[in-house]
Structure formats: C-alpha cells, structure tokens
Short mmCIF file of C-alpha atoms in Angstrom, two decimals:
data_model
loop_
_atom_site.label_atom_id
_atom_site.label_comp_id
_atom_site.label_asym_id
_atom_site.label_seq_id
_atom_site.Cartn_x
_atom_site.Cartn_y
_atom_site.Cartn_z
CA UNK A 1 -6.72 5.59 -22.82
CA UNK A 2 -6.84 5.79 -19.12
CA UNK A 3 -8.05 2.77 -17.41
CA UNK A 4 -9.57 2.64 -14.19
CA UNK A 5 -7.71 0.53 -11.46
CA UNK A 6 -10.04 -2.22 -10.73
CA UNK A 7 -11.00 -1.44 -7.12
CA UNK A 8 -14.39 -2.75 -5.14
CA UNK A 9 -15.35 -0.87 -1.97
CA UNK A 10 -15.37 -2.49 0.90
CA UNK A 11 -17.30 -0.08 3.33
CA UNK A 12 -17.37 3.36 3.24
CA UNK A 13 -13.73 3.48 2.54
CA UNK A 14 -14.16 5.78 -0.69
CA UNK A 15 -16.26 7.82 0.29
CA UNK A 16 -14.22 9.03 3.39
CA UNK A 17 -11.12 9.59 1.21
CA UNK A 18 -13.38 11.84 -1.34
CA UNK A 19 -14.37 14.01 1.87
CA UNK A 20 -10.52 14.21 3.74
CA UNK A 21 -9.32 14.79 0.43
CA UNK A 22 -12.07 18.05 -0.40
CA UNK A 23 -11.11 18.91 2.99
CA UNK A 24 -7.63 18.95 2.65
CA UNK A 25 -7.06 16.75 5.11
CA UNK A 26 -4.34 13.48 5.20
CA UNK A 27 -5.23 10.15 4.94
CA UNK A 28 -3.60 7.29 6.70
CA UNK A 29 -4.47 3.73 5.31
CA UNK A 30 -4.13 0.79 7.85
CA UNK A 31 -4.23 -2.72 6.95
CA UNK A 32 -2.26 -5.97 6.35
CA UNK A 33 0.07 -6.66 3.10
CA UNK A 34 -1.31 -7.52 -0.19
CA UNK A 35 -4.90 -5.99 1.26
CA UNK A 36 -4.89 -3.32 -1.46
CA UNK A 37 -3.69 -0.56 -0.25
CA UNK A 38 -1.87 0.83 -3.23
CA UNK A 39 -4.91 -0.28 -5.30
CA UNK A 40 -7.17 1.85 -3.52
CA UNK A 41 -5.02 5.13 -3.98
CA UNK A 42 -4.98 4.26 -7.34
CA UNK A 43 -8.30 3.92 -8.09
CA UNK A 44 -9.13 6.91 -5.79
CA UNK A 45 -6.87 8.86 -7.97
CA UNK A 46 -8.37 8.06 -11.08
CA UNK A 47 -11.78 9.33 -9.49
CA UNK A 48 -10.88 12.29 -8.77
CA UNK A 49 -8.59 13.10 -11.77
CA UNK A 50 -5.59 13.98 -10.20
CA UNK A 51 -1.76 12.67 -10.88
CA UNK A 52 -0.85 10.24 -8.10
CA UNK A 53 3.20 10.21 -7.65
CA UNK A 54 4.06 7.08 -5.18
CA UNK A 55 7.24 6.95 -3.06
CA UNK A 56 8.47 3.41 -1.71
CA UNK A 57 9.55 3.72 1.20
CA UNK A 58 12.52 2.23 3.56
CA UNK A 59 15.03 3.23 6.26
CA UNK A 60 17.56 5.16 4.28
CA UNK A 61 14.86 7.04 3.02
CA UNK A 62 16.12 10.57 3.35
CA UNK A 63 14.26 14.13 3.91
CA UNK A 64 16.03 15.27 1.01
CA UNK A 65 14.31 12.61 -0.96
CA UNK A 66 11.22 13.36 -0.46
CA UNK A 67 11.97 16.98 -0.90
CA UNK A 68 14.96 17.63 -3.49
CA UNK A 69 18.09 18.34 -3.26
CA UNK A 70 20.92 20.27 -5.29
CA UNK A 71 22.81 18.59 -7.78
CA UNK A 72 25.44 19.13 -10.54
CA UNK A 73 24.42 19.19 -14.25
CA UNK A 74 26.35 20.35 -17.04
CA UNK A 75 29.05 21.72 -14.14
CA UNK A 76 26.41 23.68 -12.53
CA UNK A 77 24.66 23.40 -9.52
CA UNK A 78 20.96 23.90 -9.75
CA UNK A 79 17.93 22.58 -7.67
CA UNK A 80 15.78 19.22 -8.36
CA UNK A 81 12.35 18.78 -6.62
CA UNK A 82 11.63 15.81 -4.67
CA UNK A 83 8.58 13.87 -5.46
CA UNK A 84 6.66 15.40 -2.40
CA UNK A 85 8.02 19.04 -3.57
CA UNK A 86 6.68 18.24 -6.93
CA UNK A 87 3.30 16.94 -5.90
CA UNK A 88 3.07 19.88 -3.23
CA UNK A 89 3.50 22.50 -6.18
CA UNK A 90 1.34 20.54 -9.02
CA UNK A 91 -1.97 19.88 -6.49
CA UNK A 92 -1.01 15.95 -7.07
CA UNK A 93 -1.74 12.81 -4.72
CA UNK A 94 1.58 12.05 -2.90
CA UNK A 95 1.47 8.69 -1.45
CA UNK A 96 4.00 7.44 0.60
CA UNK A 97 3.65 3.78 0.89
CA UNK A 98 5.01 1.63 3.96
CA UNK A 99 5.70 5.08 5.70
CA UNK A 100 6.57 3.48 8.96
CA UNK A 101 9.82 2.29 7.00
CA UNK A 102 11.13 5.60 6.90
CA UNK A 103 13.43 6.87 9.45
CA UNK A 104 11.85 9.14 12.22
CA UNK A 105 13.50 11.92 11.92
CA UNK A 106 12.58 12.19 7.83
CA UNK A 107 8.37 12.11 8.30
CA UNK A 108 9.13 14.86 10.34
CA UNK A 109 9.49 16.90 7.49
CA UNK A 110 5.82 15.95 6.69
CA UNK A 111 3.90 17.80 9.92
CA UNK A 112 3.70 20.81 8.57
CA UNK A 113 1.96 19.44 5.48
CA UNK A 114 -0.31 17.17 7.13
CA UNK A 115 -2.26 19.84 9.30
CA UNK A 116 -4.19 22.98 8.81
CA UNK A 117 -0.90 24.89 7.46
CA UNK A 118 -0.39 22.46 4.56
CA UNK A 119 2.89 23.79 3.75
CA UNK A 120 6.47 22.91 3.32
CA UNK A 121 9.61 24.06 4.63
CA UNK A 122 12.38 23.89 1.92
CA UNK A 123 15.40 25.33 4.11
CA UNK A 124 17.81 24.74 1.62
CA UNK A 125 15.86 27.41 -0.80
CA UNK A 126 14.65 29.54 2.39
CA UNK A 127 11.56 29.40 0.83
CA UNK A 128 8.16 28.15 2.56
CA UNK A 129 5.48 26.36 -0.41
CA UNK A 130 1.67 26.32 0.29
CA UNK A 131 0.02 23.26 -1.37
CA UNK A 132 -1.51 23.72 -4.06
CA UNK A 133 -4.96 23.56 -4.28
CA UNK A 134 -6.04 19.48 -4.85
CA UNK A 135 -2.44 18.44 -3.22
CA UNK A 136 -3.49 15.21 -1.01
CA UNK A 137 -0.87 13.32 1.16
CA UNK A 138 -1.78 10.08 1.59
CA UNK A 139 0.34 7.18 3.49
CA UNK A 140 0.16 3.53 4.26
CA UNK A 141 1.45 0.95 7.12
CA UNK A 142 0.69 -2.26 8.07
CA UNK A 143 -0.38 -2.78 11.89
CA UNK A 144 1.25 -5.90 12.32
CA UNK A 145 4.52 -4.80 11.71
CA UNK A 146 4.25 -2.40 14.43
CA UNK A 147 7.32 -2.35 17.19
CA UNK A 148 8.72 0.24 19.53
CA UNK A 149 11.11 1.15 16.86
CA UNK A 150 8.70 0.97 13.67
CA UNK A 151 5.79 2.95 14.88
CA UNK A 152 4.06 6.21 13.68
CA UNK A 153 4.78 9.13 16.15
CA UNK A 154 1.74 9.76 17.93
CA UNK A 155 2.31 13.62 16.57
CA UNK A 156 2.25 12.14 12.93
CA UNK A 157 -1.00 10.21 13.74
CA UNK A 158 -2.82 12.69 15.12
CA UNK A 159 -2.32 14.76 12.04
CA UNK A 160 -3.94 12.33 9.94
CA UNK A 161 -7.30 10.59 8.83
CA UNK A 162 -7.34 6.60 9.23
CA UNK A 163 -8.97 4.51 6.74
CA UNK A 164 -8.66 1.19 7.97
CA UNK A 165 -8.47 -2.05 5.34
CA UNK A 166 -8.42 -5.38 5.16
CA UNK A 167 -8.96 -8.55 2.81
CA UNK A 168 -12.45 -8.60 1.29
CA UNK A 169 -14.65 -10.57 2.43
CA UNK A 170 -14.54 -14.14 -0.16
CA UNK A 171 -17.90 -12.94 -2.87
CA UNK A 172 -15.85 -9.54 -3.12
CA UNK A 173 -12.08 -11.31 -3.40
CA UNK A 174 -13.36 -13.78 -5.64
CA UNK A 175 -14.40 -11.43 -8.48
CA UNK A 176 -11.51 -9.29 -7.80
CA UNK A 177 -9.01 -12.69 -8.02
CA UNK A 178 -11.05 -13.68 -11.30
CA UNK A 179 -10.98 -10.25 -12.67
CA UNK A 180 -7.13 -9.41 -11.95
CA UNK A 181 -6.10 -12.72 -13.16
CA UNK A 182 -8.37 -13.49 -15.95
CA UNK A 183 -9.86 -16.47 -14.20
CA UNK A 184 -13.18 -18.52 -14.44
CA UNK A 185 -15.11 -17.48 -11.34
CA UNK A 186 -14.82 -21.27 -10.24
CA UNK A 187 -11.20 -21.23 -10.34
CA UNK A 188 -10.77 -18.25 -8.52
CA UNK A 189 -12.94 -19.33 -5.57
CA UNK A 190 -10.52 -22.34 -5.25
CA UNK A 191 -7.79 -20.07 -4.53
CA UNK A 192 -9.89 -17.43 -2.31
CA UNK A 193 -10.72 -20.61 -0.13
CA UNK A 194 -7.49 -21.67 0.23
CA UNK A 195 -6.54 -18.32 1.17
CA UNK A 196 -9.55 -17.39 4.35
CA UNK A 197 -8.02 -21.48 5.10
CA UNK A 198 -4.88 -19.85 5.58
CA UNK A 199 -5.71 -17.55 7.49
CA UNK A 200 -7.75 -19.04 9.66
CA UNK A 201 -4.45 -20.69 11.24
CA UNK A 202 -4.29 -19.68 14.89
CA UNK A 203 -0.42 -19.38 15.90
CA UNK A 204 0.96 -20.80 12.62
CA UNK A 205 4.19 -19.20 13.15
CA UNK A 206 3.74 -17.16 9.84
CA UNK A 207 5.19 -13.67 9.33
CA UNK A 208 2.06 -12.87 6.97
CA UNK A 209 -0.83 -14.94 5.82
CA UNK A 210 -1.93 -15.29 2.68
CA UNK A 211 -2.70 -11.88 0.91
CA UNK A 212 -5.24 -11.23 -2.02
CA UNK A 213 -2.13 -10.19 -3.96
CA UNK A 214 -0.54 -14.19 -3.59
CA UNK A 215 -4.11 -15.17 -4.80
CA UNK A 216 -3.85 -12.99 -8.43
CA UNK A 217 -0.25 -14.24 -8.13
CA UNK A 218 -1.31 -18.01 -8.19
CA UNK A 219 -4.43 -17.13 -10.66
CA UNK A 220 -1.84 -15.36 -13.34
CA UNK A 221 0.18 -18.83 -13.21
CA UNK A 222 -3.13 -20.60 -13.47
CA UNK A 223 -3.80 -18.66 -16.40
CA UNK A 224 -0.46 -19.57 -18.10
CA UNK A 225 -1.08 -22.62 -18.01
CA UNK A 226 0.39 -24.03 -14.39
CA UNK A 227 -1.72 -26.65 -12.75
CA UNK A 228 -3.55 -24.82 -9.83
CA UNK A 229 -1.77 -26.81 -6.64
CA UNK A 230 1.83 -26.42 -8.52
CA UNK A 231 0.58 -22.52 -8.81
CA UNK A 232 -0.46 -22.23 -4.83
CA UNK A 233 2.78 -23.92 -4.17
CA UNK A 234 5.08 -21.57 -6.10
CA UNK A 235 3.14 -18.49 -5.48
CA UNK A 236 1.55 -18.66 -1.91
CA UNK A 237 3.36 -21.14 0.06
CA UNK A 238 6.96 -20.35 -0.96
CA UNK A 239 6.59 -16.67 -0.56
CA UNK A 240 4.90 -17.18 2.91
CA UNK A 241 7.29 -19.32 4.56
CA UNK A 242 10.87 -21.26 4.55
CA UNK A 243 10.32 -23.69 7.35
CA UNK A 244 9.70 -26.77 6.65
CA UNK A 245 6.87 -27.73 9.06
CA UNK A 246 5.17 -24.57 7.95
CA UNK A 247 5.53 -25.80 4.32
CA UNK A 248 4.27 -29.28 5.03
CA UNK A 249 1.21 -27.80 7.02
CA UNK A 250 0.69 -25.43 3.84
CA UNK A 251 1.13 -28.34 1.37
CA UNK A 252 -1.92 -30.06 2.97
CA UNK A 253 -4.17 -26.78 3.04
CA UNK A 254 -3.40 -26.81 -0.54
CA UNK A 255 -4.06 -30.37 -1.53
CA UNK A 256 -7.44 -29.80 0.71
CA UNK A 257 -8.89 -26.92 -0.94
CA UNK A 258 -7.74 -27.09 -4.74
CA UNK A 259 -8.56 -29.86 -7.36
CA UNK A 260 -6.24 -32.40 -8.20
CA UNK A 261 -3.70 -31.15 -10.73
#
C-alpha cells in the first residue's frame, strides 16, 4: 500500500505547487533545515500521483550526473540515463534537493528545462528531449546558507516559482512531532517548546537552530524508551553545536522546558 507522507499545510503552499506544476512551471522551495522541505515534495507527489526521483546534492555533483553518461557493460559501451534524463522522459517529479550545493556550471544544464522550452540538451547523444507531459522540476535551498560563492544565479531564479517555508507554527509542529514520533501530544509539546526556546536565541553563535526534524529525532528516542532531557541532549543539542558555552547555554534551555528525567 502507498502511504501518504504525513504533511500539514502551512499557507497556501500546496496549492501553489498544484498550479506551477499544471502549468509546467519550476518550483523553488526556500526555507531553513529540517523545515520540511523534502516532506512537502513528498507528500505533493503522492497527490498528484506521479513518481518523485530525488537527487542529493553537493559540489562534485556533475552535469553528467544528473543527465547520464556512457559506460561499459559486458565490454560494450552503451548509454545510462541520469536521474533528471529519466524523470524528463517518464513525466516524473525531479527534485533536486540542496541545489545551491551543486557546482555552477552543472545547474546550468537545467535552464533550458526550467522555462517555457522545457527541454534538454543531451550533447553526448545529439539529441534534444521535450518533457514529457507531468515532468515537474522541483529544487530546494536554504537562505541562510547563502554566500557569494553558494548562491542561485539570478538566471536560475528567475526561471523558477518560490515557495517559501519555514517551521510551523507550535499547534501545527506539535501534532506533526507527536504524529512522526508516536508521541503523547503532552510529550511532544515539551519538545516543540524547547525548540521555538531555541530559537528564540538572538546571536547564539549557532550554525542552525533547532529544526522540527531534531524534535521527531528526540521524540523517536523518547519513544524507545530514553528519558526526555537525556533525548534533547543527544538529539538536539549535540547535533547543533560543539562549543562548550553553547552546550552549557543549551543544557539549561533543556532542563527549563522538559520534565525532570
């Protein structure tokens, strides 16, 4: 059976994504790590009943991975598609997470997908595709990791639709905490107020703040049995930070908002 992701709307978020997608348009989602994201294409996927193929991305991330390449099998030479080729020629969702990881010079390749032509280039065949009709190319990028040298190009940008996200507000993160981790509601709105403590923090010093993905983390320990505060501390403060101050300030946040173990 084919479960749905659990996803709960924030705004108007799904609704935009249904029309871009009938439209053929590309989506760019915007929003902080562990927001949900990835969640969201999933459960947008499973809406509209179409395969979703995900690339990870990161700087050796190569054109010819995205698009195939040839290789040698059974000493001959013959052509494997790329997951983009392969969602371009089945009408899938292509989602190309952290996007802004990839070198420059490889999203490139992506232009002539991502406007009205919604084709692509495979120079190596000397053959042009044309998507297929429900083909969607979706990517994601977090803001805050922005720099000079990890940016979207401005032509990339302007090619695309932006659905902005961000943490739900606590009633929505609680049920999706308690849901995702199997959690009484009460204990889940320990750890969703520990988290909005968190990042409340005005020039902590930390990278990231607490994500809605730490949260389930904690809950799943929770739900094994580990004491809530020895759960915060393994999954939320040690991922978040190695400096000691930091910790000790973190410690306290967590000894605030969670019962005694």
């Amino acid at each position: 059976m084919n479960i749905a992701p659990f996803y709960l709307a924030q705004a108007n978020e799904e609704r935009i994504f249904r029309a871009a997608s009938t439209q053929g348009l590309s989506i760019l989602l915007k929003g902080p790590t562990g927001c949900g994201k990835t969640r969201f294409v999933e459960a947008m996927a499973h809406q509209l009943a179409r395969e979703l193929i995900t690339v990870a991305c990161h700087e050796d991330l190569t054109a010819a991975d995205l698009v195939g390449r040839h290789l040698l099998r059974g000493g001959e030479t013959v052509w494997v598609d790329g997951p983009l080729t392969r969602a371009v020629r089945s009408g899938a969702i292509c989602y190309l997470d952290e996007v802004v990881e990839a070198r420059q010079d490889t999203t490139v390749v992506l232009h002539p997908l991502s406007d009205h032509r919604r084709q692509l280039p495979i120079d190596r065949l000397g053959v042009t595709l044309h998507a297929a009709h429900g083909f969607s190319l979706v990517m994601s990028y977090n803001p805050g990791y922005q720099s000079v040298l990890k940016d979207l190009k401005d032509s990339t940008r302007q090619r695309m639709v932006a659905i902005d996200l961000d943490f739900p507000p606590p009633d929505v993160e609680e049920k999706v905490v308690a849901h995702e981790a199997n959690l009484e509601p009460a204990v889940a709105a320990q750890l969703v107020q520990l988290g909005q403590a968190i990042r409340r923090l005005d020039a902590s010093g930390l990278r990231e703040v607490a994500s809605t993905r730490v949260l389930i983390a904690a809950g799943l320990l929770v739900a094994e049995g580990i004491p809530i505060r020895e759960a915060a501390r393994a999954a939320v403060v040690g991922p978040l930070t190695d400096d000691h101050r930091l910790s000790r300030g973190l410690h306290e946040l967590v000894h605030a908002y969670l019962a005694a173990d």
